[in-house]
GROMACS .gro file of C-alpha atoms in nm:
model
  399
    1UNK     CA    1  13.448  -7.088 -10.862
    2UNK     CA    2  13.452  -7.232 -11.236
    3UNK     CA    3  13.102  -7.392 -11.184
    4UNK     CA    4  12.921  -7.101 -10.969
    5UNK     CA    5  13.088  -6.789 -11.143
    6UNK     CA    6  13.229  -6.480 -11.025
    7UNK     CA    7  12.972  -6.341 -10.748
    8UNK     CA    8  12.854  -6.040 -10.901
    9UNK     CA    9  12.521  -5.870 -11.040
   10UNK     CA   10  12.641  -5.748 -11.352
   11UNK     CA   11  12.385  -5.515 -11.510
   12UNK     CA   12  12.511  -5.482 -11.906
   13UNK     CA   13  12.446  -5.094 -12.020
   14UNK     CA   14  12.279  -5.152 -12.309
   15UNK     CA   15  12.449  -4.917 -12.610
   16UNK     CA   16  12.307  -4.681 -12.769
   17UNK     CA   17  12.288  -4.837 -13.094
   18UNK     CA   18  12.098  -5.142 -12.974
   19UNK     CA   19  11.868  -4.905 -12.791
   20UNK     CA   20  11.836  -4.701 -13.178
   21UNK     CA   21  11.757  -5.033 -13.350
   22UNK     CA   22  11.507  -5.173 -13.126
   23UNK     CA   23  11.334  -4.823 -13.140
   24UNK     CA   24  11.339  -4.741 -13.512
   25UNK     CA   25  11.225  -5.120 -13.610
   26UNK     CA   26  10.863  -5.054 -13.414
   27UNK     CA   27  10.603  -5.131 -13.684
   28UNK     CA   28  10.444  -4.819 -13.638
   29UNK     CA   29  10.768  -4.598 -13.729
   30UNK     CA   30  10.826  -4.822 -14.015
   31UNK     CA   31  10.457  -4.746 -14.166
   32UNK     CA   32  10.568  -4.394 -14.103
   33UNK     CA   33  10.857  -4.427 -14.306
   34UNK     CA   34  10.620  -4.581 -14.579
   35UNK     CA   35  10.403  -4.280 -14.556
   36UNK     CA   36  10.670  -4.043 -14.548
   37UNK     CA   37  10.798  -4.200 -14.890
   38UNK     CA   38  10.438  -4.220 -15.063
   39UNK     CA   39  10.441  -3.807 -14.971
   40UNK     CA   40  10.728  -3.700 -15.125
   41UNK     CA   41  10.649  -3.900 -15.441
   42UNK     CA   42  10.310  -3.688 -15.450
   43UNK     CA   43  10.505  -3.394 -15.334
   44UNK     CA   44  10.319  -3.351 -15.026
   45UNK     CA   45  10.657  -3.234 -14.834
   46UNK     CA   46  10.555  -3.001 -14.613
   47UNK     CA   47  10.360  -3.268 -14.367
   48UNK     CA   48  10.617  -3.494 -14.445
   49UNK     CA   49  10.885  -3.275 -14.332
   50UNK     CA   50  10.657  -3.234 -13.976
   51UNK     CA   51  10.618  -3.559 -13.947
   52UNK     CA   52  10.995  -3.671 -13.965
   53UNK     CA   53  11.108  -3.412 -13.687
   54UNK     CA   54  10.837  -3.552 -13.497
   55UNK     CA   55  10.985  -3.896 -13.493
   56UNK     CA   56  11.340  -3.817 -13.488
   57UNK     CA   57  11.213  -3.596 -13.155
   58UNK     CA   58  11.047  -3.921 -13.034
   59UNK     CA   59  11.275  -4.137 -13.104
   60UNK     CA   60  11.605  -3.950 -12.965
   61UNK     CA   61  11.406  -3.852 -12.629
   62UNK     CA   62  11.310  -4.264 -12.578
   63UNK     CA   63  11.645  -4.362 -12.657
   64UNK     CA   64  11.818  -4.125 -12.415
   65UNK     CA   65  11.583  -4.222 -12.130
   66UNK     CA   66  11.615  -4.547 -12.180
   67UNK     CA   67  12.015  -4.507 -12.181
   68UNK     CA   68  11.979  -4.281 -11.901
   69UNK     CA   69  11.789  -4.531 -11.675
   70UNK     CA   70  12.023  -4.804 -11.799
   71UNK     CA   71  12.281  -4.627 -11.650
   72UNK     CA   72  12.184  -4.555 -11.322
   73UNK     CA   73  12.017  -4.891 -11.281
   74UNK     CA   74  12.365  -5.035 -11.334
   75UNK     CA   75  12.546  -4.778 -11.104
   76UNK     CA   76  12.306  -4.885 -10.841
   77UNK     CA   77  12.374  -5.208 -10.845
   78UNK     CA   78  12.776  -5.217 -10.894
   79UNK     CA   79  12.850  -5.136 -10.530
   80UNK     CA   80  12.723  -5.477 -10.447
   81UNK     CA   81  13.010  -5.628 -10.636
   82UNK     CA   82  13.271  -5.398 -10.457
   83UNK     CA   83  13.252  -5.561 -10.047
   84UNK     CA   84  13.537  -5.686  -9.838
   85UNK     CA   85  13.442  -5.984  -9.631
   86UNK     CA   86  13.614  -6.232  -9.374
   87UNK     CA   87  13.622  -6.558  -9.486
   88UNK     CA   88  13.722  -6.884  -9.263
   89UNK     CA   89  13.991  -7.148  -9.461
   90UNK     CA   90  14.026  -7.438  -9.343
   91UNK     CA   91  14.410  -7.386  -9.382
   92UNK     CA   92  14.460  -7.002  -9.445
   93UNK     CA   93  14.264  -6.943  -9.148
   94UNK     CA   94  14.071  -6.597  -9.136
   95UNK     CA   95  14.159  -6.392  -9.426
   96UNK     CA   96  13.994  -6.048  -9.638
   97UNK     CA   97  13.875  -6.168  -9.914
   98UNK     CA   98  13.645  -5.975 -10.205
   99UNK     CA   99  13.309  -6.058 -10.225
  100UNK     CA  100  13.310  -6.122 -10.572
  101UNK     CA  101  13.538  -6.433 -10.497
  102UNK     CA  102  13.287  -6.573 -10.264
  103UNK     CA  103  13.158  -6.928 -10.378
  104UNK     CA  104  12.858  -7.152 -10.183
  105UNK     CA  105  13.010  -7.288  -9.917
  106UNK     CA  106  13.234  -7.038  -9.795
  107UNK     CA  107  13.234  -6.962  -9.447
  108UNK     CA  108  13.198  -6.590  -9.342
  109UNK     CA  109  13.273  -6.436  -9.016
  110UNK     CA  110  13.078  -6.079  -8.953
  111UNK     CA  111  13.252  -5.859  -8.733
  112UNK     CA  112  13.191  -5.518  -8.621
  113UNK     CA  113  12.787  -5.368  -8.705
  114UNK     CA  114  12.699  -5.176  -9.078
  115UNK     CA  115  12.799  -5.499  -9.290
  116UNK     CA  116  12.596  -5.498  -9.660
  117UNK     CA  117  12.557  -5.890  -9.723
  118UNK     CA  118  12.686  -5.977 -10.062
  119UNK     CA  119  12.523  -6.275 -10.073
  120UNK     CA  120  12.256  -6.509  -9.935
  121UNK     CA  121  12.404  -6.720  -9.608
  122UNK     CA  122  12.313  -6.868  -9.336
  123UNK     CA  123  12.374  -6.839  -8.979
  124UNK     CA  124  12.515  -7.139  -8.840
  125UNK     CA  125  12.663  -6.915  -8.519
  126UNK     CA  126  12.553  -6.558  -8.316
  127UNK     CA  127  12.244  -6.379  -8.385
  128UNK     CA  128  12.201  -6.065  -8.623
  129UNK     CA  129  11.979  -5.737  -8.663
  130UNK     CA  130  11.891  -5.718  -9.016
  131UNK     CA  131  11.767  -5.435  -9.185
  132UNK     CA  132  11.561  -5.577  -9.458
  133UNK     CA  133  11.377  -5.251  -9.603
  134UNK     CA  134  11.599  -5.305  -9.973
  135UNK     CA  135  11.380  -5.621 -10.026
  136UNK     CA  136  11.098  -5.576  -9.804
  137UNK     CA  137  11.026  -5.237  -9.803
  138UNK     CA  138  10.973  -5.261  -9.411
  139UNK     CA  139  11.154  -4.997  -9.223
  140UNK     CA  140  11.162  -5.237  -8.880
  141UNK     CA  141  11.501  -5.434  -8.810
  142UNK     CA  142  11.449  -5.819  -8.794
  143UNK     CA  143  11.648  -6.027  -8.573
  144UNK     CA  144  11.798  -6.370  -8.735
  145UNK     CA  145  11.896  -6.636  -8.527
  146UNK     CA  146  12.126  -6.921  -8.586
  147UNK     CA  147  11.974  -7.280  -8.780
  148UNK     CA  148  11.939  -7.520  -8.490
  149UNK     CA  149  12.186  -7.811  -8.479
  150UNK     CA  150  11.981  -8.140  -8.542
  151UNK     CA  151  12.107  -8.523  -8.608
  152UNK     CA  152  11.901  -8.572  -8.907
  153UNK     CA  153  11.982  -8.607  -9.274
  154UNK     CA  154  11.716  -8.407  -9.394
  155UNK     CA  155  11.766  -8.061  -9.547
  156UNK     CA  156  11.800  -7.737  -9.338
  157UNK     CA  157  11.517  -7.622  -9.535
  158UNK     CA  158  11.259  -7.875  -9.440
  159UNK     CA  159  11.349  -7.891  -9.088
  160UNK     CA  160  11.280  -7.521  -9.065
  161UNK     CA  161  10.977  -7.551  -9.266
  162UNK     CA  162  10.845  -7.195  -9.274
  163UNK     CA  163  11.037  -7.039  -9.033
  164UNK     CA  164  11.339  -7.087  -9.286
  165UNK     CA  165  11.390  -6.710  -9.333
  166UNK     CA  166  11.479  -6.609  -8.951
  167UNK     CA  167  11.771  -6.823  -9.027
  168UNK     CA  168  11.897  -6.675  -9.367
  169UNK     CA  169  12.052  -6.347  -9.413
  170UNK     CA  170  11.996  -6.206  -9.786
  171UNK     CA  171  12.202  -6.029 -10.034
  172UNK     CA  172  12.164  -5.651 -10.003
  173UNK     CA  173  12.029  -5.626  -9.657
  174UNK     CA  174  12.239  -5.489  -9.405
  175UNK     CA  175  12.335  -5.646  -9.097
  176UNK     CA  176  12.310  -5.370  -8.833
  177UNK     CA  177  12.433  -5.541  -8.543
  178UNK     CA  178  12.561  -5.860  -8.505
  179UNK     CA  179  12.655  -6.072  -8.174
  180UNK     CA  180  12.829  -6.392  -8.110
  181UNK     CA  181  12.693  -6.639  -7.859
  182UNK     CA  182  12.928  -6.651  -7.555
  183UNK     CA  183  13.149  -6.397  -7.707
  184UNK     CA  184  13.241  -6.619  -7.997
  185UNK     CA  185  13.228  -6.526  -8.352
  186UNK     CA  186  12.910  -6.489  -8.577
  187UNK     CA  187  12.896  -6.744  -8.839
  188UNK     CA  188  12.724  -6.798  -9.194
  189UNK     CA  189  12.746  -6.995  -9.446
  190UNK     CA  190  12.717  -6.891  -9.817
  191UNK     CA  191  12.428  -7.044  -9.962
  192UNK     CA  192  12.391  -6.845 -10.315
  193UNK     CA  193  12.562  -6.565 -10.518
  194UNK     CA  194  12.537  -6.346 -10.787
  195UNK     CA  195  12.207  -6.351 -10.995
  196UNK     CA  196  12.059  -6.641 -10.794
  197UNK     CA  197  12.058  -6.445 -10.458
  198UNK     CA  198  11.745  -6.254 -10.327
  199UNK     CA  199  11.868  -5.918 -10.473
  200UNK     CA  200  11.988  -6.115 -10.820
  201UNK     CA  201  11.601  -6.229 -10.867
  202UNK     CA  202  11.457  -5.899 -10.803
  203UNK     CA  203  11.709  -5.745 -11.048
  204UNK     CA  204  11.703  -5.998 -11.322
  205UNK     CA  205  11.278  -5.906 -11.286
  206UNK     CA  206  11.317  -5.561 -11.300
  207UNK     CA  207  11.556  -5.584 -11.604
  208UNK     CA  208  11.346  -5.909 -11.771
  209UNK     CA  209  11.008  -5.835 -11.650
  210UNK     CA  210  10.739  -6.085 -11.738
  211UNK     CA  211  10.508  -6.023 -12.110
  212UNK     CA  212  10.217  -5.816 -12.093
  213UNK     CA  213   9.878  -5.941 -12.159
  214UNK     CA  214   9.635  -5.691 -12.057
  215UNK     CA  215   9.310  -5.619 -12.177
  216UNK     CA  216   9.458  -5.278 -12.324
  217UNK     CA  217   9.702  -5.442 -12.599
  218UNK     CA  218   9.437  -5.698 -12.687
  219UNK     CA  219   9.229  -5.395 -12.750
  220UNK     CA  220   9.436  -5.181 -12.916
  221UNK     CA  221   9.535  -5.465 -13.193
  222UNK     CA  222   9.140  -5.508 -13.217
  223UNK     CA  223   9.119  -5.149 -13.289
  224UNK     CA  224   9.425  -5.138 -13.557
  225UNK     CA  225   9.262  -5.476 -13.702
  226UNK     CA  226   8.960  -5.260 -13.755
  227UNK     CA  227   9.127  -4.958 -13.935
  228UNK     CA  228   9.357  -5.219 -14.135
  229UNK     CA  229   9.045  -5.349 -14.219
  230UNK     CA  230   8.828  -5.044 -14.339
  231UNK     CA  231   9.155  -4.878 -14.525
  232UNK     CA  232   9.179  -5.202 -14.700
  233UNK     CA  233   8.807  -5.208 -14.834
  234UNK     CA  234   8.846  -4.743 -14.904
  235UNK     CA  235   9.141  -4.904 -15.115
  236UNK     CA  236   8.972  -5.133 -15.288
  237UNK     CA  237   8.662  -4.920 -15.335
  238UNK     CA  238   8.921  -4.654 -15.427
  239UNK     CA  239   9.086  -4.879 -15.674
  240UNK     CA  240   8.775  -4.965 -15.861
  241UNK     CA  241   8.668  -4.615 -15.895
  242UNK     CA  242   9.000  -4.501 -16.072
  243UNK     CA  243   9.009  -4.753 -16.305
  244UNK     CA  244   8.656  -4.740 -16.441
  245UNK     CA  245   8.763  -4.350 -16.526
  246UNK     CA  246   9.077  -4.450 -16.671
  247UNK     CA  247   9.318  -4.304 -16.463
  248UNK     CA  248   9.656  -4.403 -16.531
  249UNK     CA  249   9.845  -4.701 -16.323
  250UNK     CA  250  10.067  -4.449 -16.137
  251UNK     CA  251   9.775  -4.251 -15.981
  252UNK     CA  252   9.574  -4.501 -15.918
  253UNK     CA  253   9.824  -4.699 -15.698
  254UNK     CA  254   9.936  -4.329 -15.487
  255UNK     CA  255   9.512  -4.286 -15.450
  256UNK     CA  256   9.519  -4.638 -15.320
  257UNK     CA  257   9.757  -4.640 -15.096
  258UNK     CA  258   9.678  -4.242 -14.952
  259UNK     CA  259   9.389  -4.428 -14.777
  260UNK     CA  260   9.569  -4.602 -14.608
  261UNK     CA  261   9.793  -4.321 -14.495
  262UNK     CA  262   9.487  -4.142 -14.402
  263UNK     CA  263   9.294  -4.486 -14.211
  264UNK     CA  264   9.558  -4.545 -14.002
  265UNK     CA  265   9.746  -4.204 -13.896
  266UNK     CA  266  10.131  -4.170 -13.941
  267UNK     CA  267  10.147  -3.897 -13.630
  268UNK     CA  268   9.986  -4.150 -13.385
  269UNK     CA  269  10.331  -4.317 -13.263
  270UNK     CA  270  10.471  -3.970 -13.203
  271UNK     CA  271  10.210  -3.851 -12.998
  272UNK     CA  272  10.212  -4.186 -12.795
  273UNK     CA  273  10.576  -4.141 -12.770
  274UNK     CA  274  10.552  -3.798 -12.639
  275UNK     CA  275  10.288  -3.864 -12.374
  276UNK     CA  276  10.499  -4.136 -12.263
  277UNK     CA  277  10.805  -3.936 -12.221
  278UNK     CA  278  10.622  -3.635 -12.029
  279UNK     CA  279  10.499  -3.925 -11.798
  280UNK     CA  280  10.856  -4.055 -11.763
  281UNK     CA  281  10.986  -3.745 -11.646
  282UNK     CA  282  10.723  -3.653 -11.429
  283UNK     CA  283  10.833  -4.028 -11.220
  284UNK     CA  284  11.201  -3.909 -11.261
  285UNK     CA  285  11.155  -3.649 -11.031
  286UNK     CA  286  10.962  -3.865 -10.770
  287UNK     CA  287  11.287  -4.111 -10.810
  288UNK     CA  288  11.092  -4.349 -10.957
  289UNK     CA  289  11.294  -4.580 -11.251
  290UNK     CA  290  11.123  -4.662 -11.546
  291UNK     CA  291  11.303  -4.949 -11.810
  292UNK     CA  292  10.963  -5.044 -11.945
  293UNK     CA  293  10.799  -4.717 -12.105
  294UNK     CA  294  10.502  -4.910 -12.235
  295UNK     CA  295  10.358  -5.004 -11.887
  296UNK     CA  296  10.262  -4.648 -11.835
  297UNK     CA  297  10.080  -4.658 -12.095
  298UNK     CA  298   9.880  -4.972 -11.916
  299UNK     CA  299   9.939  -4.769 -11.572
  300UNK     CA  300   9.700  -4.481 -11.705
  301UNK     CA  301   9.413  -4.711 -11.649
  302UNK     CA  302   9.409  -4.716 -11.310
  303UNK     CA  303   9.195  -4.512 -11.103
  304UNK     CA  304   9.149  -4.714 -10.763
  305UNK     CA  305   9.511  -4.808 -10.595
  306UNK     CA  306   9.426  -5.022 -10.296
  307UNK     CA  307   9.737  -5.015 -10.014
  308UNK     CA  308   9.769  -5.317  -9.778
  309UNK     CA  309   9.989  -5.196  -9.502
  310UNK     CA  310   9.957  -4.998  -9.165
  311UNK     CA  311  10.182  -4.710  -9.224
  312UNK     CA  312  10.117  -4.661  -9.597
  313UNK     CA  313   9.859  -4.426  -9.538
  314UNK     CA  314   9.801  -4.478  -9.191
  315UNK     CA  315  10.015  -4.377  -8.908
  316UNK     CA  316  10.294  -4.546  -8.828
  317UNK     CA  317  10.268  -4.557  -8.449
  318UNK     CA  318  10.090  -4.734  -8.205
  319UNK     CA  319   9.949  -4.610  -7.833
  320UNK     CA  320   9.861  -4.865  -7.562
  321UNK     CA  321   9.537  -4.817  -7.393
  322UNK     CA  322   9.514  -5.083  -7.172
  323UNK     CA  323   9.568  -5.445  -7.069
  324UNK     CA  324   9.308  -5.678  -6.877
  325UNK     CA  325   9.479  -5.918  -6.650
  326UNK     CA  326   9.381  -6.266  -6.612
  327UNK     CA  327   9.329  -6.469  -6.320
  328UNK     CA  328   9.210  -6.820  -6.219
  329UNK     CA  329   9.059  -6.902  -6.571
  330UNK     CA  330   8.855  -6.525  -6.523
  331UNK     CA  331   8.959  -6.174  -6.657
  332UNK     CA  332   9.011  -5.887  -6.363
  333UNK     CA  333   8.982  -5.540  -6.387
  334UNK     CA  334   9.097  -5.308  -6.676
  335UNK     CA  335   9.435  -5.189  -6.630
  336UNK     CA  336   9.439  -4.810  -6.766
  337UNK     CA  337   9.795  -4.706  -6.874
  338UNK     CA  338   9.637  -4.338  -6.989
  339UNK     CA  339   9.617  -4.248  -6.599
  340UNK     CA  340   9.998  -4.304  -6.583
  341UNK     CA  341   9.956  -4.577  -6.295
  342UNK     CA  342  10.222  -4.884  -6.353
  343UNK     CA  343  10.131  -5.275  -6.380
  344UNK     CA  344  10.186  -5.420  -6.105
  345UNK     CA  345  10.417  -5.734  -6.086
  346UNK     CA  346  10.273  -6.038  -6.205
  347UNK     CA  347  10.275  -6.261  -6.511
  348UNK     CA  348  10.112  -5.993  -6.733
  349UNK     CA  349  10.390  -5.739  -6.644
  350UNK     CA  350  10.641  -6.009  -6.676
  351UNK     CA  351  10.544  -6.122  -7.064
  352UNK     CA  352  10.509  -5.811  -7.149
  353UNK     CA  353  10.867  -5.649  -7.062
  354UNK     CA  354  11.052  -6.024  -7.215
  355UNK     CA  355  10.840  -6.172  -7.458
  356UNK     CA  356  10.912  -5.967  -7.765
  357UNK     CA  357  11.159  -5.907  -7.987
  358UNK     CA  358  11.335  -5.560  -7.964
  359UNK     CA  359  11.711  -5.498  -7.961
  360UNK     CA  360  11.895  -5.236  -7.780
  361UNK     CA  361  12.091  -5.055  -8.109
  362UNK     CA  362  12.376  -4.761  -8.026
  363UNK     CA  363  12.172  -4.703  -7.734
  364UNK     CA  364  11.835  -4.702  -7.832
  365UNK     CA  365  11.524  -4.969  -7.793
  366UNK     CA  366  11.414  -5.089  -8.165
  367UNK     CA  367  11.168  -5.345  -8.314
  368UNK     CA  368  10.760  -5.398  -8.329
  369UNK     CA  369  10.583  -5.044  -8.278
  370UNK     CA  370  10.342  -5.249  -8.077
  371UNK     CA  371  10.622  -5.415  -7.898
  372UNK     CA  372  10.771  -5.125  -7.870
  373UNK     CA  373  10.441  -4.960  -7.663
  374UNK     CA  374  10.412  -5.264  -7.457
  375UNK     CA  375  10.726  -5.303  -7.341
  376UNK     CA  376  10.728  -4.928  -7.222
  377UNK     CA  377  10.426  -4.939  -7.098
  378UNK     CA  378  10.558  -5.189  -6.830
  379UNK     CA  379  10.850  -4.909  -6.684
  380UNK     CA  380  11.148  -5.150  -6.743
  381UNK     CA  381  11.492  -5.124  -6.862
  382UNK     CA  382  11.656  -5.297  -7.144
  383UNK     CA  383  12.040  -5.313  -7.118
  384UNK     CA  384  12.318  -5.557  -7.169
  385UNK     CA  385  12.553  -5.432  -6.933
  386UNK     CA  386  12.554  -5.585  -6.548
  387UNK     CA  387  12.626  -5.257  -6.399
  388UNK     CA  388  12.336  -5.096  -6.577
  389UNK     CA  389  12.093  -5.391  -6.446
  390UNK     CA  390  12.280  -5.342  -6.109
  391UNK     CA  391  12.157  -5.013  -6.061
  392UNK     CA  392  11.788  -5.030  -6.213
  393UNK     CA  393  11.752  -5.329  -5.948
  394UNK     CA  394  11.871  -5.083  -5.702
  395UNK     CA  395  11.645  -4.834  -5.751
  396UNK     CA  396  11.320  -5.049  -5.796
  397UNK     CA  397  11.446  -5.192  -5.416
  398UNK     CA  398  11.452  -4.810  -5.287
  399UNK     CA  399  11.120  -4.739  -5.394
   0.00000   0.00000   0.00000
């Protein structure tokens, strides 16, 4: 427990302070603050006055988002470090233990169905429904199935090869059901916790999320090399011209510098900050967190969003037309399930009503939409009680 930590996902809220700093350092507010200053020396106050309630605006507005997100991204993630689990000692026996406590190696026993996993494990014993959607985004549960007990010395990992995941369950799903073989226990084995779990990694990227190097930035520092550039050669032009008249040191220096103030303009951070903040709030209401205000700003390019998954735009379920039987290295006739008629028995009606991989949850038959169809399509019964199969026999015999 020294060497691994406590197993939590701590998410610091940043304070507001740090949040101020960070903001008011931004090159552009301190060039505003440089204008500002050159103003009131030439007693221009009266745009200098609108453009410091501008900026405080901007500034306060960013800073309270920002805290505001910080907030509930950390209020999201605290329940995770707030789970009771049963762990297996080797002397204590089974014992409640917090999930913060939990180290690699531990063994957990999950009992009962609802469980949120507080860390990555795997199952060693029993067979779980998982209900990945929190990492996946995929609404369907997944069955996981205990590693298979080899002799061999090499790691779990390789033997599995890329089938590794059926046999992990990972922090922040929820186990929905979970049965022990031969009415035994279900097993697992803690394999990571805290930050280096599945949920840890897609935190720590949400809260460090890799640099930006888009085509935008690179072309908005080309275009603020360009004004740098022409206010530099106004000044010098400007500087030239005032001293051939004789003007005296003072107003020659303001003159100067006022090109730049007018090259490169003060309000332009403001109004960027206030587009950004509209935008913000407009994703607040869709529910949508935002700890990275300058990526809209990158987002506003897009006008072509391409979606790669049935159901995103499509509809979600499946209908089964028909199936064509096979016979004697030759297909047969169509088999129509619109007209209602039933498959007949055979080994088409047979792989269709067991091979698949749907549960039977409080009830109800849940897995593959196209499973799903198929396995209706052939009339049959799921259940895992005898007296249930008892009577379905019974009444296939009477008809």
């Amino acid at each position: 427990r020294l060497i691994c930590g406590p197993n939590t996902i701590d998410v610091e809220i940043t304070p507001i302070w740090k949040l101020l700093i960070k903001e008011v350092l931004n090159p552009f507010y301190i060039f505003q603050l440089f204008s500002v200053c050159l103003w009131f020396s030439e007693d221009y106050k009266e745009y200098a006055f609108a453009i410091i309630i501008m900026s405080i605006t901007s500034i306060a507005l960013t800073v309270y988002d920002l805290r505001e997100q910080s907030v509930k991204l950390h209020h999201l993630v605290e329940s995770h470090n707030s789970i009771t689990v049963s762990v297996c000692g080797r002397r204590a026996g089974i014992q409640e233990l917090e999930s913060r406590f939990l180290v690699p190696g531990d063994l957990l026993i999950l009992t009962g169905n609802k469980v949120q996993m507080p860390c990555d494990a795997i199952l060693i014993d029993g067979s779980c429904v998982v209900d990945e959607g929190m990492l996946t985004g995929e609404s369907i549960p997944v069955t996981k199935t205990p590693l298979p007990k080899m002799e061999s010395s090499m790691p779990w990992k390789t033997q599995s090869e890329a089938d590794y995941k059926r046999h992990v369950l990972f922090c922040g799903t929820e186990v929905i059901q979970a049965k022990g073989a031969c009415s035994g226990t279900v097993r697992a084995v803690v394999l990571q916790t805290g930050f280096n779990t599945a949920k840890g990694d897609l935190v720590r990227s949400i809260l460090y999320p890799k640099p930006m190097n888009f085509k935008l930035y690179r072309d908005a520092i080309r275009f603020l090399l360009c004004l740098v550039g022409t206010a530099t050669i106004g000044m010098i032009y400007t500087l030239c011209v005032y001293v051939l008249n004789g003007e005296p040191p003072e107003e020659v220096v303001k003159k100067a510098l006022d090109v730049i103030t007018i090259a490169v303009p003060p309000a332009l951070p403001a109004a960027l900050t206030t587009g950004i903040i509209y935008a913000q709030k407009r994703l607040k209401k869709r529910g949508i967190f935002c700890i990275s205000p300058q990526r809209i700003n990158v987002c506003g390019q897009l006008n072509l969003v391409c979606f790669d998954k049935t159901g995103t735009l499509t509809r979600d379920g499946l209908d089964l037309w028909g199936a064509v039987p096979c016979d004697r290295s030759g297909f047969q006739e169509v088999h129509s399930f619109v007209s209602g008629r039933s498959l007949p028995w055979g080994p088409l009606c047979a792989a269709m009503a067991s091979c698949h991989s749907l549960i039977l949850l409080d009830g109800t038959i849940q897995g593959d939409p196209l499973d799903l169809k198929m396995f209706e399509a052939t009339t049959w019964v799921r259940s895992c009680s005898a007296d249930d199969l008892r009577s379905f026999f019974n009444a296939r015999a009477t008809q």
